[in-house]
């Protein structure tokens, strides 16, 4: 099998602002694995707050030892990958799964034994901005599920302004920006606004802080579900937060691909937690790969391709907020131009 690496530069339709920073282009990496005249495609998203760049991801991928010549030995090949950025390992995992499906002539969801329809609806993400600007954006989008990025400042004002103009299902993502005391105060103040969930209110790496928060909220009768994203990199993190949060956000770029994402989903389920399947800013390649696991998840946050102006792949389709999987073998994406 031959692995090659290319830049995958994605221009964003609008500048994207979260509590970690702002961007209007994402420079991801594309992996091609060729075997027997078939090509498997994989994507690595360069997420700046994980310290990854297109250069560092490409350097890891270009330095990999040969994968061998058995395209069905997925577990062995993935276990043999050297330590490195999870997003880069995800690109290899995704390309191998694409190749697997193509060699067997079946879409991935069928190989996983899943039914592709109907899938849950996906949210659309609105970046941080002034309260009036966020409300105007939500109104203009007129989407049934909105996820808003919030810092600690003006969090309540933003949600209040949005609620004035929209009855959408509303998810809040704090991207680890709140201290425990701030989180307790803000979640209490946001409770009347009928939020579907609050994602990653606290810093990652401290399950006990989440346990404390959950306890305090319970004592006050506040039932807003708390999900973890940055805190939940893989299946072990899901287990670590059992009882401390209501759900986990699973992304291929955190787990290092589909195989560990499956394990994370099953681990979360075994602990009675909900699962939201999500993505980084990725093209239709990475997001469609993830969507093959969507039938196992409660909530979807798969708006990556909707944020990208120059998506190089055709894959997941959106009828408003309702995604549908392509029926082609493997991931089922087609390059829009020669790659
Ligand atoms: Mg998040």
PDB file of N, CA and C and ligand atoms in Angstrom, residues 49 147 149 173 175 199-200 229-230 249 251 278 301, ligand 1:
ATOM      1  N   UNK A  49      -5.680  24.885  18.601  1.00  0.00           N
ATOM      2  CA  UNK A  49      -5.597  24.771  20.063  1.00  0.00           C
ATOM      3  C   UNK A  49      -5.110  23.414  20.532  1.00  0.00           C
ATOM      4  N   UNK A 147     -25.892  25.838  17.547  1.00  0.00           N
ATOM      5  CA  UNK A 147     -24.886  25.742  18.609  1.00  0.00           C
ATOM      6  C   UNK A 147     -24.153  27.072  18.652  1.00  0.00           C
ATOM      7  N   UNK A 149     -21.128  29.532  20.271  1.00  0.00           N
ATOM      8  CA  UNK A 149     -19.858  29.586  20.990  1.00  0.00           C
ATOM      9  C   UNK A 149     -19.908  30.784  21.929  1.00  0.00           C
ATOM     10  N   UNK A 173     -21.600  26.146  23.589  1.00  0.00           N
ATOM     11  CA  UNK A 173     -20.252  25.592  23.721  1.00  0.00           C
ATOM     12  C   UNK A 173     -19.328  26.646  24.304  1.00  0.00           C
ATOM     13  N   UNK A 175     -16.182  26.011  25.222  1.00  0.00           N
ATOM     14  CA  UNK A 175     -14.790  25.690  24.879  1.00  0.00           C
ATOM     15  C   UNK A 175     -13.837  25.903  26.060  1.00  0.00           C
ATOM     16  N   UNK A 199     -21.778  22.555  26.445  1.00  0.00           N
ATOM     17  CA  UNK A 199     -20.602  21.769  26.093  1.00  0.00           C
ATOM     18  C   UNK A 199     -19.352  22.391  26.722  1.00  0.00           C
ATOM     19  N   UNK A 200     -18.547  21.551  27.342  1.00  0.00           N
ATOM     20  CA  UNK A 200     -17.232  21.900  27.881  1.00  0.00           C
ATOM     21  C   UNK A 200     -17.198  23.255  28.595  1.00  0.00           C
ATOM     22  N   UNK A 229     -16.210  17.936  25.639  1.00  0.00           N
ATOM     23  CA  UNK A 229     -15.618  17.827  24.304  1.00  0.00           C
ATOM     24  C   UNK A 229     -14.090  17.757  24.451  1.00  0.00           C
ATOM     25  N   UNK A 230     -13.452  18.896  24.766  1.00  0.00           N
ATOM     26  CA  UNK A 230     -11.997  18.894  24.942  1.00  0.00           C
ATOM     27  C   UNK A 230     -11.558  17.871  26.013  1.00  0.00           C
ATOM     28  N   UNK A 249     -18.795  14.364  23.583  1.00  0.00           N
ATOM     29  CA  UNK A 249     -18.742  14.760  22.181  1.00  0.00           C
ATOM     30  C   UNK A 249     -17.639  13.940  21.527  1.00  0.00           C
ATOM     31  N   UNK A 251     -15.380  13.020  18.255  1.00  0.00           N
ATOM     32  CA  UNK A 251     -14.876  13.526  16.968  1.00  0.00           C
ATOM     33  C   UNK A 251     -13.734  12.624  16.510  1.00  0.00           C
ATOM     34  N   UNK A 278     -19.526  14.885  16.457  1.00  0.00           N
ATOM     35  CA  UNK A 278     -19.192  16.222  15.995  1.00  0.00           C
ATOM     36  C   UNK A 278     -17.949  16.186  15.114  1.00  0.00           C
ATOM     37  N   UNK A 301     -23.550  17.142  15.362  1.00  0.00           N
ATOM     38  CA  UNK A 301     -23.033  18.508  15.213  1.00  0.00           C
ATOM     39  C   UNK A 301     -22.039  18.426  14.056  1.00  0.00           C
TER      40      UNK A 301
HETATM   41 MG1  LIG B   1     -16.875  21.850  21.351  1.00  0.00          MG
END
